[in-house]
Amino acid sequence: MQKSPVFLVAVMCGAEVLTMLGVFAFPALMPEFIELWELSNTEAGWVAGILLGSYALSVPVLVSLTDRIDARQVYMAGALITTLSLAGFSFFAIGFWSALFFRILGGVGLAATYMPGLRVLVDRYGERGQARAVAFYTASFSLGTACSFFVTGQLVAFVDWQAIHMIAALAAGAAAVLVLFTMQAVKPQVPDVATLLLDFRPVLRNREAMGYVLAYCVHSWELFAMRSWLVAFLVFSLTLQPAGSLSGLGWLTPTLVASLSAVVAMTTSIGGNELAELFGRRRMVYVSLISAGFMALFLGFLPALPYMVVIILVLIYAGLVQLDSATLTAGAVMVAEKGRRGATLGLHALIGFGGGALGPLVVGVVLDVSTDVGAPGDQIFPWGMGFASMGAVALLGPITFWLLRPKRA
């Protein structure tokens, strides 16, 4: 029985949110873990970013497989791996190295669900309106982020971090069941010419596709660095607020603000794709990367501003960072060669999330180094430099995107 487009999008977006419930549990609880396990900022950055590094290394194989087998099979396996990683973190994580291991496993699970989930959707969706369906699905990554921060922030008042990770494990298992019973099996569209599983040479020769891939890399670097350190930054901002200035703002906890920032990001991601349809996809990429990059250069130096002002600035920044997310992925899908969507998305995710893995780690290193070289007792300077490092990378994106612009006929 043919499923309606709305049904397909709703199910896959819902499954995506379920598998992501535990992805940002560690960043949401980072201050607690830093104290509990006596982690340095660099070590915390490793644990936060390693999931994305594992994702980047495993996603080429897993997404390329969707050019050969039904993406639904890859997706369900990934949801089960995610379940195991979260349950393992709950029961066996006792410090830096054990946490690192289970976050690595979680990265493999994310690699087998996020982009393969997009293939599950587009392989069952008609050509008409496909870019909009891609936009809704990729924007739901931000919805999953928001739910991860929000649920973690709400549950921490009632249960410990072990129980939070077990709840997220059960949600990922539910996603596997949902996809199993709602998505019918399909045969993948194979390339016209046989290629090796990890032969990315045709994609590398696709100049326009590589422009989107490299722009996605710097976008992901900035995005995941911001998301990984946002709660810690807001906690620091709270310590700088004058006594009595937070009256009536107690409900705006750092995890709730992080959740709101992800909801804003989801909205701007969908809106950015709609604007791209009106004004041009490439133009929207330039606007987003440049505006977000410049804002990051100064945002980290402002945590001492009134807390509500800091929140507003954070929400604006989150919206700007995500403005081009759906546009970049939809662009890569649209310019991919026939039969090589899986390989294109695989390279897109490998390079993109490789940047996403480095971002949180680099910010952690910058925080530690800036603390050592800055004025004694100046805690604002390290945060300023940490955010500035995100902006500096983001501003490389428009340059690369312009250099790889399509050649005129």
Short mmCIF file of C-alpha atoms in Angstrom, two decimals:
data_model
loop_
_atom_site.label_atom_id
_atom_site.label_comp_id
_atom_site.label_asym_id
_atom_site.label_seq_id
_atom_site.Cartn_x
_atom_site.Cartn_y
_atom_site.Cartn_z
CA MET A 1 0.00 0.00 0.00
CA GLN A 2 1.43 3.40 -1.03
CA LYS A 3 2.05 5.67 1.96
CA SER A 4 1.22 9.37 1.71
CA PRO A 5 4.14 11.85 1.58
CA VAL A 6 3.02 13.43 4.86
CA PHE A 7 2.99 10.02 6.56
CA LEU A 8 6.49 9.18 5.30
CA VAL A 9 7.94 12.47 6.51
CA ALA A 10 6.17 12.27 9.88
CA VAL A 11 7.33 8.72 10.61
CA MET A 12 10.96 9.27 9.63
CA CYS A 13 11.20 12.58 11.47
CA GLY A 14 9.67 10.96 14.55
CA ALA A 15 12.08 8.04 14.35
CA GLU A 16 14.99 10.46 13.98
CA VAL A 17 13.99 12.26 17.18
CA LEU A 18 13.75 8.96 19.07
CA THR A 19 17.23 7.80 18.03
CA MET A 20 18.71 11.18 18.97
CA LEU A 21 17.36 11.40 22.50
CA GLY A 22 20.73 10.43 23.98
CA VAL A 23 23.06 12.17 21.51
CA PHE A 24 23.33 15.40 23.53
CA ALA A 25 22.83 13.92 27.00
CA PHE A 26 26.54 14.23 27.73
CA PRO A 27 26.85 17.88 26.57
CA ALA A 28 23.67 18.70 28.53
CA LEU A 29 25.27 17.29 31.68
CA MET A 30 28.84 18.33 30.86
CA PRO A 31 29.42 20.49 33.98
CA GLU A 32 28.30 17.55 36.15
CA PHE A 33 30.55 15.07 34.32
CA ILE A 34 33.54 17.42 34.46
CA GLU A 35 33.19 17.54 38.24
CA LEU A 36 32.23 13.89 38.72
CA TRP A 37 35.06 12.42 36.63
CA GLU A 38 37.53 15.31 37.13
CA LEU A 39 37.77 15.98 33.38
CA SER A 40 39.77 18.78 31.80
CA ASN A 41 38.07 20.94 29.17
CA THR A 42 40.06 19.10 26.51
CA GLU A 43 38.91 15.69 27.80
CA ALA A 44 35.31 16.90 27.95
CA GLY A 45 35.69 18.12 24.37
CA TRP A 46 36.95 14.69 23.34
CA VAL A 47 33.95 12.91 24.86
CA ALA A 48 31.53 15.41 23.35
CA GLY A 49 33.11 15.34 19.90
CA ILE A 50 34.16 11.69 19.57
CA LEU A 51 30.61 10.61 18.76
CA LEU A 52 30.73 12.80 15.68
CA GLY A 53 34.23 11.58 14.83
CA SER A 54 33.04 7.98 14.98
CA TYR A 55 30.05 8.99 12.88
CA ALA A 56 32.31 10.56 10.26
CA LEU A 57 34.55 7.49 9.98
CA SER A 58 31.73 4.93 9.74
CA VAL A 59 29.15 6.84 7.70
CA PRO A 60 30.83 6.42 4.27
CA VAL A 61 30.47 2.63 4.43
CA LEU A 62 27.01 2.66 5.98
CA VAL A 63 25.49 5.26 3.67
CA SER A 64 27.20 3.86 0.57
CA LEU A 65 25.58 0.52 1.42
CA THR A 66 22.21 2.15 0.75
CA ASP A 67 23.13 2.20 -2.96
CA ARG A 68 23.16 -1.62 -2.78
CA ILE A 69 20.67 -2.71 -0.11
CA ASP A 70 17.46 -1.25 1.27
CA ALA A 71 18.32 1.66 3.57
CA ARG A 72 15.65 0.41 5.97
CA GLN A 73 17.88 -2.53 6.93
CA VAL A 74 20.82 -0.24 7.68
CA TYR A 75 18.57 2.07 9.68
CA MET A 76 17.14 -0.62 11.94
CA ALA A 77 20.61 -2.02 12.65
CA GLY A 78 21.78 1.49 13.53
CA ALA A 79 18.88 2.06 15.93
CA LEU A 80 19.79 -1.15 17.75
CA ILE A 81 23.48 -0.13 17.95
CA THR A 82 22.36 3.19 19.42
CA THR A 83 20.34 1.29 22.01
CA LEU A 84 23.38 -0.78 23.00
CA SER A 85 25.66 2.26 23.21
CA LEU A 86 23.31 4.16 25.53
CA ALA A 87 22.61 1.14 27.72
CA GLY A 88 26.35 0.47 27.92
CA PHE A 89 27.06 4.08 28.89
CA SER A 90 24.42 3.81 31.60
CA PHE A 91 25.81 0.64 33.16
CA PHE A 92 29.55 0.75 32.48
CA ALA A 93 30.78 4.34 31.95
CA ILE A 94 32.93 5.28 34.95
CA GLY A 95 35.33 7.88 33.52
CA PHE A 96 37.00 9.35 30.46
CA TRP A 97 38.02 6.17 28.60
CA SER A 98 34.85 4.17 29.17
CA ALA A 99 32.70 7.17 28.24
CA LEU A 100 34.81 7.63 25.12
CA PHE A 101 34.20 4.00 24.06
CA PHE A 102 30.42 4.13 24.35
CA ARG A 103 30.26 7.52 22.64
CA ILE A 104 32.25 5.99 19.76
CA LEU A 105 29.67 3.20 19.53
CA GLY A 106 26.94 5.83 19.63
CA GLY A 107 28.56 7.53 16.65
CA VAL A 108 28.28 4.32 14.63
CA GLY A 109 24.61 4.12 15.55
CA LEU A 110 24.02 7.71 14.48
CA ALA A 111 25.85 7.07 11.20
CA ALA A 112 23.54 4.14 10.47
CA THR A 113 20.38 6.12 11.22
CA TYR A 114 20.67 9.79 10.25
CA MET A 115 21.69 9.74 6.56
CA PRO A 116 20.35 6.21 5.91
CA GLY A 117 17.07 7.52 7.37
CA LEU A 118 17.14 10.21 4.72
CA ARG A 119 17.55 7.50 2.09
CA VAL A 120 14.62 5.56 3.61
CA LEU A 121 12.55 8.70 3.09
CA VAL A 122 13.67 9.80 -0.40
CA ASP A 123 13.58 6.25 -1.80
CA ARG A 124 9.87 6.12 -0.92
CA TYR A 125 9.05 9.72 -1.77
CA GLY A 126 8.18 10.99 -5.23
CA GLU A 127 10.42 13.41 -7.09
CA ARG A 128 7.94 16.26 -6.69
CA GLY A 129 8.56 18.21 -3.48
CA GLN A 130 11.54 16.06 -2.55
CA ALA A 131 13.71 19.05 -1.58
CA ARG A 132 11.06 20.13 0.94
CA ALA A 133 10.89 16.60 2.39
CA VAL A 134 14.69 16.62 2.76
CA ALA A 135 14.47 20.00 4.49
CA PHE A 136 11.93 18.75 7.04
CA TYR A 137 13.97 15.62 7.74
CA THR A 138 17.30 17.41 8.15
CA ALA A 139 15.64 20.11 10.26
CA SER A 140 14.33 17.37 12.54
CA PHE A 141 17.94 16.81 13.57
CA SER A 142 17.54 20.08 15.47
CA LEU A 143 14.23 18.85 16.90
CA GLY A 144 16.06 15.73 18.11
CA THR A 145 18.73 17.98 19.59
CA ALA A 146 16.10 20.07 21.35
CA CYS A 147 14.41 16.98 22.77
CA SER A 148 17.74 15.56 23.90
CA PHE A 149 18.63 18.71 25.82
CA PHE A 150 15.10 19.25 27.13
CA VAL A 151 14.39 15.70 28.27
CA THR A 152 17.82 15.44 29.90
CA GLY A 153 17.34 18.78 31.65
CA GLN A 154 13.91 17.80 32.95
CA LEU A 155 14.79 14.27 34.02
CA VAL A 156 17.96 15.25 35.90
CA ALA A 157 15.78 16.72 38.66
CA PHE A 158 14.22 13.30 39.28
CA VAL A 159 16.69 10.58 38.22
CA ASP A 160 20.44 10.16 37.84
CA TRP A 161 22.40 10.28 34.57
CA GLN A 162 22.39 6.47 34.31
CA ALA A 163 18.59 6.38 34.18
CA ILE A 164 18.55 9.20 31.64
CA HIS A 165 20.75 7.19 29.28
CA MET A 166 18.59 4.07 29.74
CA ILE A 167 15.46 6.01 28.81
CA ALA A 168 17.23 7.24 25.68
CA ALA A 169 18.24 3.63 24.91
CA LEU A 170 14.61 2.51 25.03
CA ALA A 171 13.61 5.37 22.72
CA ALA A 172 16.16 4.26 20.12
CA GLY A 173 14.82 0.72 20.29
CA ALA A 174 11.31 2.06 19.73
CA ALA A 175 12.55 3.82 16.56
CA ALA A 176 13.73 0.47 15.14
CA VAL A 177 10.30 -1.05 15.76
CA LEU A 178 8.53 1.98 14.25
CA VAL A 179 10.50 1.82 10.98
CA LEU A 180 10.17 -1.96 10.78
CA PHE A 181 6.37 -1.87 10.83
CA THR A 182 5.68 1.30 8.84
CA MET A 183 8.25 1.43 6.01
CA GLN A 184 7.79 -1.11 3.22
CA ALA A 185 10.82 -2.76 1.64
CA VAL A 186 12.14 -1.28 -1.63
CA LYS A 187 14.95 -2.10 -4.04
CA PRO A 188 17.66 0.58 -4.20
CA GLN A 189 18.44 2.37 -7.46
CA VAL A 190 21.84 1.07 -8.55
CA PRO A 191 24.41 3.08 -10.54
CA ASP A 192 24.46 2.72 -14.33
CA VAL A 193 28.11 1.64 -14.06
CA ALA A 194 29.34 -0.73 -11.36
CA THR A 195 31.55 0.95 -8.78
CA LEU A 196 33.44 -0.10 -5.67
CA LEU A 197 31.64 0.39 -2.37
CA LEU A 198 33.86 3.27 -1.22
CA ASP A 199 34.78 4.66 -4.61
CA PHE A 200 34.21 8.37 -4.05
CA ARG A 201 36.10 9.46 -7.16
CA PRO A 202 32.92 10.22 -9.14
CA VAL A 203 31.68 12.35 -6.25
CA LEU A 204 35.02 14.15 -5.93
CA ARG A 205 34.83 14.99 -9.63
CA ASN A 206 31.38 16.48 -9.12
CA ARG A 207 32.50 20.08 -8.57
CA GLU A 208 29.13 21.42 -7.47
CA ALA A 209 28.52 18.57 -5.03
CA MET A 210 31.94 19.11 -3.42
CA GLY A 211 31.09 22.78 -2.90
CA TYR A 212 28.13 21.74 -0.77
CA VAL A 213 30.16 19.05 1.01
CA LEU A 214 32.95 21.40 2.10
CA ALA A 215 30.52 24.15 3.10
CA TYR A 216 28.70 21.53 5.19
CA CYS A 217 32.00 20.71 6.89
CA VAL A 218 32.54 24.21 8.28
CA HIS A 219 28.82 24.51 9.05
CA SER A 220 28.98 21.31 11.13
CA TRP A 221 32.21 22.41 12.85
CA GLU A 222 30.52 25.58 14.10
CA LEU A 223 27.16 23.96 14.83
CA PHE A 224 28.38 21.06 16.96
CA ALA A 225 31.01 23.13 18.74
CA MET A 226 28.26 25.55 19.74
CA ARG A 227 25.85 22.80 20.80
CA SER A 228 28.46 20.86 22.76
CA TRP A 229 29.63 23.86 24.82
CA LEU A 230 26.43 25.93 25.00
CA VAL A 231 25.19 24.60 28.35
CA ALA A 232 28.61 25.08 29.94
CA PHE A 233 28.77 28.63 28.54
CA LEU A 234 25.35 29.49 29.95
CA VAL A 235 26.26 27.98 33.33
CA PHE A 236 29.33 30.25 33.32
CA SER A 237 27.18 33.24 32.40
CA LEU A 238 24.96 32.55 35.40
CA THR A 239 27.95 32.76 37.75
CA LEU A 240 28.62 36.31 36.50
CA GLN A 241 25.12 37.65 37.13
CA PRO A 242 24.68 40.14 40.01
CA ALA A 243 22.81 38.92 43.07
CA GLY A 244 19.07 39.31 42.65
CA SER A 245 19.24 39.91 38.90
CA LEU A 246 17.81 36.50 38.06
CA SER A 247 14.46 37.08 39.77
CA GLY A 248 11.76 35.47 37.64
CA LEU A 249 14.29 33.83 35.30
CA GLY A 250 14.92 30.66 37.28
CA TRP A 251 12.87 28.61 34.82
CA LEU A 252 15.26 29.50 31.98
CA THR A 253 17.82 26.86 32.88
CA PRO A 254 20.82 26.33 30.58
CA THR A 255 19.42 23.02 29.30
CA LEU A 256 16.06 24.63 28.54
CA VAL A 257 17.76 27.48 26.67
CA ALA A 258 19.77 24.88 24.72
CA SER A 259 16.49 23.15 23.85
CA LEU A 260 14.94 26.43 22.73
CA SER A 261 18.01 27.18 20.62
CA ALA A 262 17.58 23.87 18.82
CA VAL A 263 13.89 24.59 18.18
CA VAL A 264 14.84 27.99 16.76
CA ALA A 265 17.48 26.25 14.65
CA MET A 266 14.92 23.76 13.31
CA THR A 267 12.62 26.61 12.31
CA THR A 268 15.35 28.58 10.57
CA SER A 269 16.60 25.44 8.81
CA ILE A 270 13.18 24.84 7.25
CA GLY A 271 12.72 28.55 6.59
CA GLY A 272 16.18 28.79 5.07
CA ASN A 273 15.33 26.08 2.56
CA GLU A 274 12.13 27.89 1.61
CA LEU A 275 14.09 31.12 1.15
CA ALA A 276 16.61 29.19 -0.94
CA GLU A 277 13.78 28.15 -3.26
CA LEU A 278 12.88 31.83 -3.69
CA PHE A 279 16.26 33.54 -3.78
CA GLY A 280 18.68 30.78 -4.72
CA ARG A 281 20.35 28.02 -2.74
CA ARG A 282 23.88 29.33 -3.13
CA ARG A 283 22.93 32.83 -1.98
CA MET A 284 21.44 31.46 1.25
CA VAL A 285 24.61 29.50 1.98
CA TYR A 286 26.70 32.66 1.73
CA VAL A 287 24.33 34.67 3.93
CA SER A 288 24.19 32.04 6.69
CA LEU A 289 27.90 31.23 6.93
CA ILE A 290 29.02 34.86 6.89
CA SER A 291 26.43 36.16 9.38
CA ALA A 292 26.89 33.28 11.85
CA GLY A 293 30.67 33.40 11.56
CA PHE A 294 30.88 37.10 12.35
CA MET A 295 28.48 36.77 15.30
CA ALA A 296 30.61 34.00 16.82
CA LEU A 297 33.64 36.31 16.79
CA PHE A 298 32.19 38.45 19.59
CA LEU A 299 29.47 36.35 21.31
CA GLY A 300 31.88 34.50 23.59
CA PHE A 301 33.14 37.76 25.08
CA LEU A 302 29.65 38.73 26.32
CA PRO A 303 28.64 36.26 29.09
CA ALA A 304 28.63 39.03 31.71
CA LEU A 305 25.74 40.82 29.99
CA PRO A 306 22.31 40.45 31.64
CA TYR A 307 21.29 36.80 31.43
CA MET A 308 18.21 37.52 29.31
CA VAL A 309 20.35 39.43 26.82
CA VAL A 310 22.79 36.51 26.65
CA ILE A 311 19.86 34.15 26.00
CA ILE A 312 18.52 36.34 23.18
CA LEU A 313 21.96 36.54 21.56
CA VAL A 314 22.39 32.75 21.86
CA LEU A 315 19.01 32.12 20.21
CA ILE A 316 19.81 34.51 17.35
CA TYR A 317 23.18 32.84 16.86
CA ALA A 318 21.64 29.36 16.87
CA GLY A 319 19.17 30.45 14.20
CA LEU A 320 21.90 31.90 11.98
CA VAL A 321 24.10 28.81 12.31
CA GLN A 322 21.30 26.51 11.20
CA LEU A 323 19.91 28.73 8.45
CA ASP A 324 21.75 26.81 5.72
CA SER A 325 21.66 23.27 7.16
CA ALA A 326 18.75 21.89 5.13
CA THR A 327 19.87 23.94 2.13
CA LEU A 328 23.32 22.34 2.13
CA THR A 329 22.05 18.76 2.41
CA ALA A 330 19.23 19.30 -0.09
CA GLY A 331 21.77 20.87 -2.45
CA ALA A 332 24.06 17.85 -2.21
CA VAL A 333 21.11 15.51 -2.88
CA MET A 334 19.89 17.54 -5.86
CA VAL A 335 23.29 17.74 -7.63
CA ALA A 336 24.28 14.10 -6.95
CA GLU A 337 24.70 11.89 -10.02
CA LYS A 338 22.02 9.29 -10.68
CA GLY A 339 22.66 6.13 -8.66
CA ARG A 340 25.29 7.84 -6.49
CA ARG A 341 23.13 9.57 -3.93
CA GLY A 342 24.32 7.17 -1.25
CA ALA A 343 27.99 7.76 -2.07
CA THR A 344 27.41 11.53 -2.26
CA LEU A 345 25.61 11.59 1.08
CA GLY A 346 28.31 9.33 2.52
CA LEU A 347 31.08 11.75 1.59
CA HIS A 348 28.87 14.68 2.60
CA ALA A 349 28.48 13.17 6.06
CA LEU A 350 32.11 11.97 6.34
CA ILE A 351 33.62 15.38 5.71
CA GLY A 352 30.77 17.32 7.31
CA PHE A 353 30.67 15.42 10.58
CA GLY A 354 34.45 15.17 10.58
CA GLY A 355 34.33 18.92 11.02
CA GLY A 356 31.58 18.45 13.60
CA ALA A 357 33.87 16.14 15.60
CA LEU A 358 36.80 18.55 15.55
CA GLY A 359 34.75 21.59 16.56
CA PRO A 360 33.98 20.60 20.20
CA LEU A 361 37.52 19.28 20.70
CA VAL A 362 39.17 22.42 19.34
CA VAL A 363 37.01 24.64 21.55
CA GLY A 364 38.03 22.58 24.58
CA VAL A 365 41.71 22.95 23.67
CA VAL A 366 41.28 26.70 23.06
CA LEU A 367 39.60 27.07 26.46
CA ASP A 368 42.49 25.33 28.23
CA VAL A 369 45.22 27.16 26.30
CA SER A 370 43.52 30.57 26.63
CA THR A 371 43.15 30.04 30.38
CA ASP A 372 46.92 29.54 30.62
CA VAL A 373 47.92 32.51 28.43
CA GLY A 374 45.21 34.95 29.49
CA ALA A 375 45.31 37.33 32.44
CA PRO A 376 45.12 35.49 35.79
CA GLY A 377 41.53 35.17 36.90
CA ASP A 378 40.09 36.32 33.57
CA GLN A 379 37.57 33.58 32.73
CA ILE A 380 35.79 35.55 30.00
CA PHE A 381 38.79 35.68 27.64
CA PRO A 382 38.95 31.86 27.18
CA TRP A 383 35.24 31.72 26.30
CA GLY A 384 35.67 34.61 23.89
CA MET A 385 38.52 32.83 22.14
CA GLY A 386 36.59 29.55 22.11
CA PHE A 387 33.65 31.08 20.27
CA ALA A 388 35.97 33.10 18.03
CA SER A 389 37.57 29.83 16.90
CA MET A 390 34.13 28.68 15.72
CA GLY A 391 33.57 31.89 13.79
CA ALA A 392 37.00 31.83 12.16
CA VAL A 393 36.33 28.37 10.74
CA ALA A 394 32.81 29.30 9.61
CA LEU A 395 34.17 32.23 7.61
CA LEU A 396 36.31 29.82 5.56
CA GLY A 397 33.12 28.26 4.18
CA PRO A 398 32.03 31.03 1.80
CA ILE A 399 35.51 31.13 0.28
CA THR A 400 35.53 27.41 -0.50
CA PHE A 401 31.92 27.49 -1.69
CA TRP A 402 32.74 30.30 -4.12
CA LEU A 403 35.87 28.57 -5.44
CA LEU A 404 33.84 25.43 -6.23
CA ARG A 405 30.95 27.28 -7.85
CA PRO A 406 29.58 25.64 -11.06
CA LYS A 407 31.47 26.52 -14.21
CA ARG A 408 29.50 28.54 -16.72
CA ALA A 409 28.55 26.67 -19.89
#
